Short mmCIF file of C-alpha atoms in Angstrom, two decimals:
data_model
loop_
_atom_site.label_atom_id
_atom_site.label_comp_id
_atom_site.label_asym_id
_atom_site.label_seq_id
_atom_site.Cartn_x
_atom_site.Cartn_y
_atom_site.Cartn_z
CA UNK A 1 71.05 -111.42 -9.56
CA UNK A 2 72.47 -112.40 -5.84
CA UNK A 3 71.10 -114.32 -3.55
CA UNK A 4 70.25 -111.14 -1.42
CA UNK A 5 68.87 -109.16 -4.50
CA UNK A 6 66.45 -111.93 -5.13
CA UNK A 7 65.64 -111.24 -1.31
CA UNK A 8 64.63 -108.12 -1.79
CA UNK A 9 63.21 -107.42 -5.34
CA UNK A 10 60.37 -110.40 -3.49
CA UNK A 11 60.36 -108.05 -0.04
CA UNK A 12 59.14 -105.58 -2.32
CA UNK A 13 56.41 -107.75 -3.60
CA UNK A 14 55.07 -109.32 -1.13
CA UNK A 15 54.54 -104.49 -0.22
CA UNK A 16 52.39 -103.90 -2.35
CA UNK A 17 49.58 -105.57 -1.97
CA UNK A 18 50.19 -105.31 2.43
CA UNK A 19 46.46 -106.44 2.56
CA UNK A 20 46.42 -109.83 0.20
CA UNK A 21 49.69 -111.03 1.46
CA UNK A 22 48.44 -110.35 4.84
CA UNK A 23 45.31 -112.80 4.30
CA UNK A 24 47.59 -115.28 1.97
CA UNK A 25 49.11 -115.93 5.89
CA UNK A 26 46.56 -116.48 7.56
CA UNK A 27 45.44 -119.42 6.95
CA UNK A 28 49.51 -120.88 8.39
CA UNK A 29 48.91 -118.96 11.21
CA UNK A 30 46.17 -120.95 12.36
CA UNK A 31 47.57 -123.57 10.61
CA UNK A 32 50.85 -123.70 12.49
CA UNK A 33 48.89 -121.94 15.82
CA UNK A 34 46.45 -125.33 15.07
CA UNK A 35 49.44 -127.03 15.86
CA UNK A 36 51.50 -126.57 18.72
CA UNK A 37 48.09 -125.93 20.56
CA UNK A 38 46.99 -128.97 20.56
CA UNK A 39 49.52 -131.33 20.43
CA UNK A 40 50.25 -129.63 23.06
CA UNK A 41 46.91 -130.28 24.92
CA UNK A 42 48.08 -133.91 23.78
CA UNK A 43 51.83 -133.62 25.48
CA UNK A 44 50.48 -132.21 28.66
CA UNK A 45 48.09 -134.63 28.94
CA UNK A 46 51.02 -137.24 28.64
CA UNK A 47 52.86 -135.83 31.00
CA UNK A 48 50.31 -135.14 33.80
CA UNK A 49 49.55 -138.85 33.78
CA UNK A 50 53.50 -140.42 33.95
CA UNK A 51 53.51 -137.50 37.10
CA UNK A 52 50.36 -139.38 38.73
CA UNK A 53 51.22 -143.01 37.93
CA UNK A 54 55.00 -142.48 38.98
CA UNK A 55 52.81 -140.54 42.51
CA UNK A 56 51.81 -144.08 42.99
CA UNK A 57 55.08 -145.50 43.98
CA UNK A 58 58.44 -145.94 43.13
CA UNK A 59 59.85 -149.57 41.18
CA UNK A 60 56.44 -151.10 41.28
CA UNK A 61 54.99 -154.78 40.38
CA UNK A 62 51.35 -154.80 41.00
CA UNK A 63 49.90 -159.10 40.76
CA UNK A 64 46.23 -159.53 40.30
CA UNK A 65 44.50 -162.62 40.53
CA UNK A 66 43.54 -163.78 36.59
CA UNK A 67 40.88 -164.96 35.47
CA UNK A 68 38.06 -167.12 35.70
CA UNK A 69 37.37 -170.47 33.61
CA UNK A 70 34.32 -171.98 32.96
CA UNK A 71 33.85 -174.35 29.59
CA UNK A 72 35.23 -172.20 26.58
CA UNK A 73 33.34 -169.06 28.27
CA UNK A 74 36.44 -167.03 30.00
CA UNK A 75 35.76 -164.26 32.81
CA UNK A 76 37.60 -160.98 32.97
CA UNK A 77 41.25 -160.73 34.61
CA UNK A 78 41.50 -160.09 38.18
CA UNK A 79 37.94 -161.60 38.54
CA UNK A 80 39.71 -165.41 40.33
CA UNK A 81 40.46 -165.56 43.89
CA UNK A 82 44.23 -166.64 43.53
CA UNK A 83 45.43 -164.84 45.93
CA UNK A 84 45.96 -165.11 48.79
CA UNK A 85 47.79 -162.87 52.58
CA UNK A 86 50.32 -166.80 52.67
CA UNK A 87 50.87 -165.67 49.60
CA UNK A 88 51.65 -162.41 50.00
CA UNK A 89 53.80 -163.39 53.41
CA UNK A 90 55.90 -165.57 51.09
CA UNK A 91 56.46 -163.02 48.49
CA UNK A 92 57.95 -161.08 51.02
CA UNK A 93 60.57 -164.12 52.52
CA UNK A 94 63.93 -162.32 51.35
CA UNK A 95 65.03 -165.50 51.22
CA UNK A 96 62.86 -166.61 48.85
CA UNK A 97 62.71 -163.52 46.90
CA UNK A 98 66.02 -161.14 47.58
CA UNK A 99 65.36 -158.55 45.23
CA UNK A 100 61.53 -157.23 46.46
CA UNK A 101 61.66 -155.51 49.01
CA UNK A 102 58.37 -154.26 50.28
CA UNK A 103 55.11 -155.76 49.94
CA UNK A 104 51.52 -154.80 50.74
CA UNK A 105 49.02 -156.22 49.82
CA UNK A 106 45.48 -155.10 49.33
CA UNK A 107 41.93 -154.90 48.93
CA UNK A 108 39.37 -153.11 47.67
CA UNK A 109 35.23 -152.28 47.56
CA UNK A 110 33.00 -149.18 47.43
CA UNK A 111 31.00 -148.26 50.22
CA UNK A 112 28.64 -145.68 51.47
CA UNK A 113 30.79 -143.36 54.11
CA UNK A 114 28.08 -140.80 57.04
CA UNK A 115 29.27 -138.57 58.81
CA UNK A 116 27.07 -136.70 60.57
CA UNK A 117 24.15 -136.03 58.53
CA UNK A 118 27.00 -135.79 55.58
CA UNK A 119 27.98 -139.17 53.40
CA UNK A 120 29.39 -140.39 50.24
CA UNK A 121 30.30 -143.57 47.77
CA UNK A 122 33.47 -144.19 48.02
CA UNK A 123 36.03 -146.79 47.35
CA UNK A 124 37.34 -148.49 50.78
CA UNK A 125 40.54 -149.96 50.92
CA UNK A 126 41.95 -152.30 53.20
CA UNK A 127 45.67 -151.66 53.07
CA UNK A 128 48.22 -152.81 55.91
CA UNK A 129 51.20 -150.66 57.13
CA UNK A 130 53.35 -150.92 54.87
CA UNK A 131 51.06 -149.48 52.19
CA UNK A 132 52.02 -146.68 53.37
CA UNK A 133 56.04 -146.55 51.48
CA UNK A 134 55.42 -148.60 49.22
CA UNK A 135 52.18 -146.20 47.39
CA UNK A 136 54.09 -142.69 48.99
CA UNK A 137 50.50 -142.29 50.53
CA UNK A 138 51.25 -140.40 53.28
CA UNK A 139 49.27 -138.42 55.86
CA UNK A 140 48.62 -134.70 55.64
CA UNK A 141 48.13 -134.81 59.46
CA UNK A 142 47.37 -137.85 62.18
CA UNK A 143 49.24 -141.16 61.91
CA UNK A 144 48.06 -143.84 59.69
CA UNK A 145 47.57 -147.86 59.85
CA UNK A 146 49.71 -149.32 62.27
CA UNK A 147 50.50 -152.63 62.89
CA UNK A 148 49.08 -152.91 66.13
CA UNK A 149 46.16 -152.04 64.41
CA UNK A 150 46.34 -154.66 61.82
CA UNK A 151 47.17 -157.17 64.23
CA UNK A 152 43.64 -155.89 66.67
CA UNK A 153 41.27 -155.60 63.01
CA UNK A 154 40.90 -152.14 64.81
CA UNK A 155 37.73 -149.60 63.50
CA UNK A 156 39.76 -146.94 62.50
CA UNK A 157 39.88 -145.26 58.46
CA UNK A 158 42.12 -142.95 57.06
CA UNK A 159 40.75 -140.61 54.70
CA UNK A 160 41.80 -138.99 51.03
CA UNK A 161 41.15 -135.55 51.47
CA UNK A 162 38.15 -135.18 49.22
CA UNK A 163 36.68 -137.44 51.96
CA UNK A 164 37.31 -135.08 54.92
CA UNK A 165 36.65 -132.58 52.87
CA UNK A 166 32.69 -133.12 52.28
CA UNK A 167 32.19 -134.91 55.77
CA UNK A 168 34.22 -132.25 57.67
CA UNK A 169 34.67 -129.25 56.13
CA UNK A 170 37.18 -127.05 57.76
CA UNK A 171 37.16 -128.97 60.45
CA UNK A 172 39.65 -131.46 62.00
CA UNK A 173 38.55 -135.27 61.47
CA UNK A 174 41.24 -136.30 63.72
CA UNK A 175 39.24 -138.53 66.80
CA UNK A 176 35.34 -138.46 64.45
CA UNK A 177 33.43 -141.23 63.61
CA UNK A 178 31.96 -142.35 60.36
CA UNK A 179 30.55 -144.68 59.64
CA UNK A 180 30.95 -147.17 56.82
CA UNK A 181 28.67 -150.02 56.05
CA UNK A 182 27.13 -150.54 59.85
CA UNK A 183 30.60 -150.21 61.43
CA UNK A 184 31.28 -147.18 63.60
CA UNK A 185 35.58 -146.63 63.02
CA UNK A 186 37.57 -143.36 63.94
CA UNK A 187 39.07 -141.22 62.00
CA UNK A 188 43.14 -141.03 62.97
CA UNK A 189 45.01 -139.13 59.69
CA UNK A 190 44.42 -137.76 56.88
CA UNK A 191 46.50 -138.77 53.22
CA UNK A 192 48.01 -135.92 51.79
CA UNK A 193 46.52 -134.84 48.52
CA UNK A 194 47.61 -136.01 44.82
CA UNK A 195 45.09 -135.23 43.16
CA UNK A 196 43.21 -137.65 39.95
CA UNK A 197 44.73 -140.11 38.19
CA UNK A 198 43.47 -143.12 35.78
CA UNK A 199 43.08 -145.61 37.92
CA UNK A 200 40.47 -143.58 40.56
CA UNK A 201 40.71 -140.84 42.33
CA UNK A 202 44.03 -141.55 45.18
CA UNK A 203 42.12 -138.31 47.59
CA UNK A 204 38.92 -140.36 46.92
CA UNK A 205 39.61 -143.39 49.34
CA UNK A 206 39.05 -144.22 53.18
CA UNK A 207 41.94 -146.82 53.90
CA UNK A 208 40.75 -148.92 56.78
CA UNK A 209 43.18 -152.33 58.72
CA UNK A 210 43.16 -155.04 55.76
CA UNK A 211 42.13 -157.07 59.28
CA UNK A 212 39.14 -155.08 59.10
CA UNK A 213 38.26 -155.71 55.87
CA UNK A 214 38.54 -159.13 56.21
CA UNK A 215 36.11 -159.51 59.00
CA UNK A 216 33.74 -157.06 58.16
CA UNK A 217 33.89 -156.64 54.55
CA UNK A 218 34.98 -159.41 52.64
CA UNK A 219 34.73 -163.58 54.38
CA UNK A 220 36.16 -164.60 50.99
CA UNK A 221 38.08 -168.06 51.23
CA UNK A 222 40.26 -170.04 49.17
CA UNK A 223 39.35 -174.19 49.12
CA UNK A 224 43.14 -174.20 51.26
CA UNK A 225 40.28 -171.37 53.72
CA UNK A 226 43.43 -168.64 53.16
CA UNK A 227 42.04 -164.72 53.03
CA UNK A 228 42.12 -163.71 49.34
CA UNK A 229 43.46 -160.13 48.63
CA UNK A 230 43.07 -157.95 45.43
CA UNK A 231 46.30 -157.13 45.10
CA UNK A 232 49.58 -157.20 45.98
CA UNK A 233 51.54 -154.36 45.71
CA UNK A 234 54.71 -155.17 45.52
CA UNK A 235 58.83 -152.93 45.70
CA UNK A 236 61.96 -154.52 44.61
CA UNK A 237 65.22 -153.39 46.17
CA UNK A 238 66.20 -151.33 42.71
CA UNK A 239 65.46 -149.61 39.35
CA UNK A 240 67.74 -152.68 37.92
CA UNK A 241 65.76 -155.59 39.61
CA UNK A 242 62.58 -155.16 38.47
CA UNK A 243 63.21 -158.81 35.77
CA UNK A 244 64.61 -160.42 38.88
CA UNK A 245 61.24 -159.96 40.92
CA UNK A 246 58.90 -160.85 38.31
CA UNK A 247 60.75 -164.26 38.38
CA UNK A 248 61.28 -164.48 41.55
CA UNK A 249 57.73 -164.15 42.48
CA UNK A 250 55.98 -165.85 39.99
CA UNK A 251 58.27 -169.30 40.91
CA UNK A 252 56.78 -168.04 44.31
CA UNK A 253 53.65 -167.94 43.35
CA UNK A 254 53.59 -170.96 40.72
CA UNK A 255 54.69 -173.42 43.25
CA UNK A 256 52.05 -172.15 45.81
CA UNK A 257 49.37 -173.06 43.39
CA UNK A 258 50.68 -175.73 42.40
CA UNK A 259 50.23 -175.40 38.17
CA UNK A 260 51.64 -176.65 35.87
CA UNK A 261 49.93 -175.09 33.36
CA UNK A 262 48.81 -171.19 32.63
CA UNK A 263 49.95 -168.79 35.47
CA UNK A 264 46.38 -167.75 37.72
CA UNK A 265 48.26 -164.47 38.28
CA UNK A 266 48.95 -161.75 35.76
CA UNK A 267 52.63 -159.04 36.93
CA UNK A 268 52.44 -155.44 35.94
CA UNK A 269 55.42 -152.15 37.18
CA UNK A 270 55.18 -148.66 36.73
CA UNK A 271 56.92 -149.55 33.44
CA UNK A 272 53.70 -151.38 31.05
CA UNK A 273 50.86 -149.08 32.88
CA UNK A 274 53.56 -145.86 31.63
CA UNK A 275 53.91 -147.48 28.35
CA UNK A 276 50.60 -148.06 28.15
CA UNK A 277 48.97 -145.13 28.98
CA UNK A 278 52.32 -143.23 26.63
CA UNK A 279 51.28 -144.92 23.12
CA UNK A 280 47.66 -143.72 24.00
CA UNK A 281 47.97 -140.31 24.46
CA UNK A 282 50.77 -140.46 20.99
CA UNK A 283 47.60 -141.71 18.81
CA UNK A 284 45.81 -138.88 20.38
CA UNK A 285 48.60 -136.38 19.70
CA UNK A 286 49.34 -137.05 16.55
CA UNK A 287 45.06 -137.57 15.52
CA UNK A 288 45.44 -134.02 16.98
CA UNK A 289 47.76 -133.01 14.98
CA UNK A 290 46.59 -134.76 11.91
CA UNK A 291 43.34 -132.49 12.34
CA UNK A 292 45.41 -129.48 12.93
CA UNK A 293 47.67 -129.80 9.93
CA UNK A 294 44.28 -129.63 7.80
CA UNK A 295 44.52 -125.72 7.71
CA UNK A 296 48.36 -125.49 6.64
CA UNK A 297 47.08 -127.32 4.31
CA UNK A 298 44.56 -125.33 3.12
CA UNK A 299 46.47 -122.41 3.87
CA UNK A 300 48.93 -124.06 1.05
CA UNK A 301 46.77 -123.94 -1.09
CA UNK A 302 45.46 -120.89 -0.51
CA UNK A 303 49.06 -119.54 -1.29
CA UNK A 304 48.91 -121.64 -4.35
CA UNK A 305 46.65 -119.36 -5.39
CA UNK A 306 47.54 -116.46 -4.94
CA UNK A 307 50.80 -116.73 -6.34
CA UNK A 308 49.54 -117.94 -9.56
CA UNK A 309 47.32 -114.37 -9.30
CA UNK A 310 50.48 -112.91 -9.25
CA UNK A 311 52.47 -114.28 -11.96
CA UNK A 312 48.74 -112.92 -13.81
CA UNK A 313 49.00 -109.69 -12.91
CA UNK A 314 52.91 -109.10 -12.92
CA UNK A 315 53.21 -111.43 -16.85
CA UNK A 316 54.68 -107.72 -17.95
CA UNK A 317 57.45 -107.45 -14.71
CA UNK A 318 58.08 -110.68 -15.80
CA UNK A 319 58.96 -109.63 -19.57
CA UNK A 320 60.41 -106.72 -18.63
CA UNK A 321 63.20 -108.39 -16.58
CA UNK A 322 64.46 -110.98 -18.91
CA UNK A 323 64.02 -108.52 -21.56
CA UNK A 324 66.74 -106.77 -19.94
CA UNK A 325 68.70 -110.20 -19.15
CA UNK A 326 67.28 -111.86 -16.01
CA UNK A 327 68.30 -115.76 -15.82
CA UNK A 328 64.85 -117.37 -15.88
CA UNK A 329 65.67 -119.31 -12.34
CA UNK A 330 66.04 -114.93 -10.96
CA UNK A 331 62.08 -115.19 -12.16
CA UNK A 332 62.55 -118.98 -10.73
CA UNK A 333 64.07 -117.54 -6.86
CA UNK A 334 62.37 -114.45 -7.14
CA UNK A 335 58.53 -116.21 -7.06
CA UNK A 336 60.02 -119.06 -4.36
CA UNK A 337 61.19 -116.92 -2.39
CA UNK A 338 57.96 -115.03 -2.01
CA UNK A 339 56.42 -118.84 -1.13
CA UNK A 340 58.70 -118.72 0.91
CA UNK A 341 58.74 -115.89 2.76
CA UNK A 342 54.81 -115.65 3.81
CA UNK A 343 54.29 -119.52 4.67
CA UNK A 344 57.77 -118.56 6.91
CA UNK A 345 56.57 -115.49 8.14
CA UNK A 346 52.65 -116.80 8.93
CA UNK A 347 54.69 -119.70 10.63
CA UNK A 348 56.24 -117.62 12.69
CA UNK A 349 52.92 -115.68 14.09
CA UNK A 350 50.97 -119.22 14.20
CA UNK A 351 54.35 -120.46 16.79
CA UNK A 352 53.56 -117.31 18.91
CA UNK A 353 49.57 -117.54 18.11
CA UNK A 354 49.91 -121.32 19.50
CA UNK A 355 52.22 -120.86 21.81
CA UNK A 356 50.02 -118.04 23.89
CA UNK A 357 46.81 -120.72 23.45
CA UNK A 358 48.47 -123.00 25.08
CA UNK A 359 49.14 -121.02 27.95
CA UNK A 360 45.07 -119.21 27.96
CA UNK A 361 44.40 -123.31 27.86
CA UNK A 362 47.63 -124.27 30.76
CA UNK A 363 46.40 -124.40 34.58
CA UNK A 364 42.08 -124.71 33.52
CA UNK A 365 40.13 -126.53 35.70
CA UNK A 366 38.53 -129.16 33.65
CA UNK A 367 36.31 -132.67 36.00
CA UNK A 368 37.89 -130.44 38.88
CA UNK A 369 41.52 -130.67 38.56
CA UNK A 370 43.64 -127.91 36.66
CA UNK A 371 44.97 -129.13 33.10
CA UNK A 372 48.64 -128.34 32.23
CA UNK A 373 49.33 -128.28 28.25
CA UNK A 374 53.08 -128.71 27.64
CA UNK A 375 55.21 -126.66 24.33
CA UNK A 376 58.51 -128.86 23.22
CA UNK A 377 61.02 -127.61 21.11
CA UNK A 378 60.10 -130.66 19.30
CA UNK A 379 56.33 -129.47 18.52
CA UNK A 380 57.74 -125.91 17.90
CA UNK A 381 60.45 -127.05 15.01
CA UNK A 382 57.32 -129.86 13.23
CA UNK A 383 55.84 -127.19 12.43
CA UNK A 384 57.46 -124.50 11.01
CA UNK A 385 59.21 -126.58 9.30
CA UNK A 386 56.12 -128.27 7.48
CA UNK A 387 55.03 -124.38 6.75
CA UNK A 388 58.23 -123.82 5.50
CA UNK A 389 58.02 -126.80 3.58
CA UNK A 390 53.63 -126.53 2.58
CA UNK A 391 55.46 -122.50 1.41
CA UNK A 392 58.16 -124.41 -0.99
CA UNK A 393 55.86 -126.78 -2.32
CA UNK A 394 52.96 -125.08 -3.53
CA UNK A 395 55.17 -121.75 -4.49
CA UNK A 396 57.17 -123.75 -6.85
CA UNK A 397 54.40 -124.52 -10.02
CA UNK A 398 53.56 -120.55 -9.65
CA UNK A 399 56.69 -120.23 -9.90
CA UNK A 400 58.20 -122.29 -12.21
CA UNK A 401 55.20 -120.87 -14.96
CA UNK A 402 57.07 -117.15 -14.12
CA UNK A 403 59.69 -118.33 -15.07
CA UNK A 404 58.47 -119.76 -18.43
CA UNK A 405 56.37 -117.29 -19.56
CA UNK A 406 58.08 -115.80 -23.28
CA UNK A 407 59.68 -112.42 -22.90
CA UNK A 408 58.58 -111.06 -26.10
CA UNK A 409 54.70 -112.88 -25.62
CA UNK A 410 55.13 -111.00 -22.00
CA UNK A 411 56.30 -107.82 -23.15
CA UNK A 412 52.88 -108.03 -25.71
CA UNK A 413 51.18 -108.97 -22.44
CA UNK A 414 48.73 -105.67 -21.12
#
């Protein structure tokens, strides 16, 4: 019997009991649909996080203080007052760090911000003019903090879009006054909306000149009298110069801090952040996919059960086919094709169901942010391939059992 003939016989056998075949496929349909929809959620989360990290700027390095060590007790990273404005100026020296393009130190605190009868608690960030380019903080209207504002310790603020909307609604905040702690400050600009990120919401910030921040919000200095900063944002000249920039920055800071042992600072990059978050989202995606794959396993067991029932039900038919010349491989092929057809058809319907489900989920507002899903060809191919493999695997035993039936005993079966 040719392959085409085997397929025709198998399809005829499946269409005899349409309802039973449909119910058998249902487990595969649900399993494939669940795998695609859940894995698309994981891939969507990964894409969103990557986009938001890349939205922080390009070719970025972040220098943060190390940990405070008191005897054998070590505090969290970032608690040591080891970075200063003078460090940032030294890194910005093109002669000492030729791989560095721009340097933007910053310090951050949380504070209540009031305007009229409205208020909100948000991040207040002291920045220099370079921060705008390094961190892609473009203004929607108004202007950014200028060199003159930094030099004169001006009491001016640039509001994140969410803060501006919360405090001023639809009216323009430009020229208006907001109170930050005990200081009245003039609004000179509003940032373009970036959306949320895993590192705080960039729209929920208030930017002020770093000199103003150090004067009014944080008077901390080192033992040498230098003004402390919390982070130094650095933009490398080129992607290929990121490692060179790291080495230059390390050499400068170790020399300035007169270090002979471990560093009192640490340097991370966008690639480090993206890599760490991708590892987490990949684990989440595989976890979600594994949970959904249980449905596929149940569907495969359902196929085996129905195929075993079908073999028992059609013993006499198998006997007649063997009596008129059908070989063992013909019977084996017939039942394997039936099982594989059930799984492939269910897989195809499941792919469509999973895609539709992911489209329905995509765009939902979760935590104030639109959530996007990503259905990649790899996910579809994986789910469809697993469905086909499950049909083949769980169909082998029933098909083998059918092919081994003795034709004489089969013909006597009632």
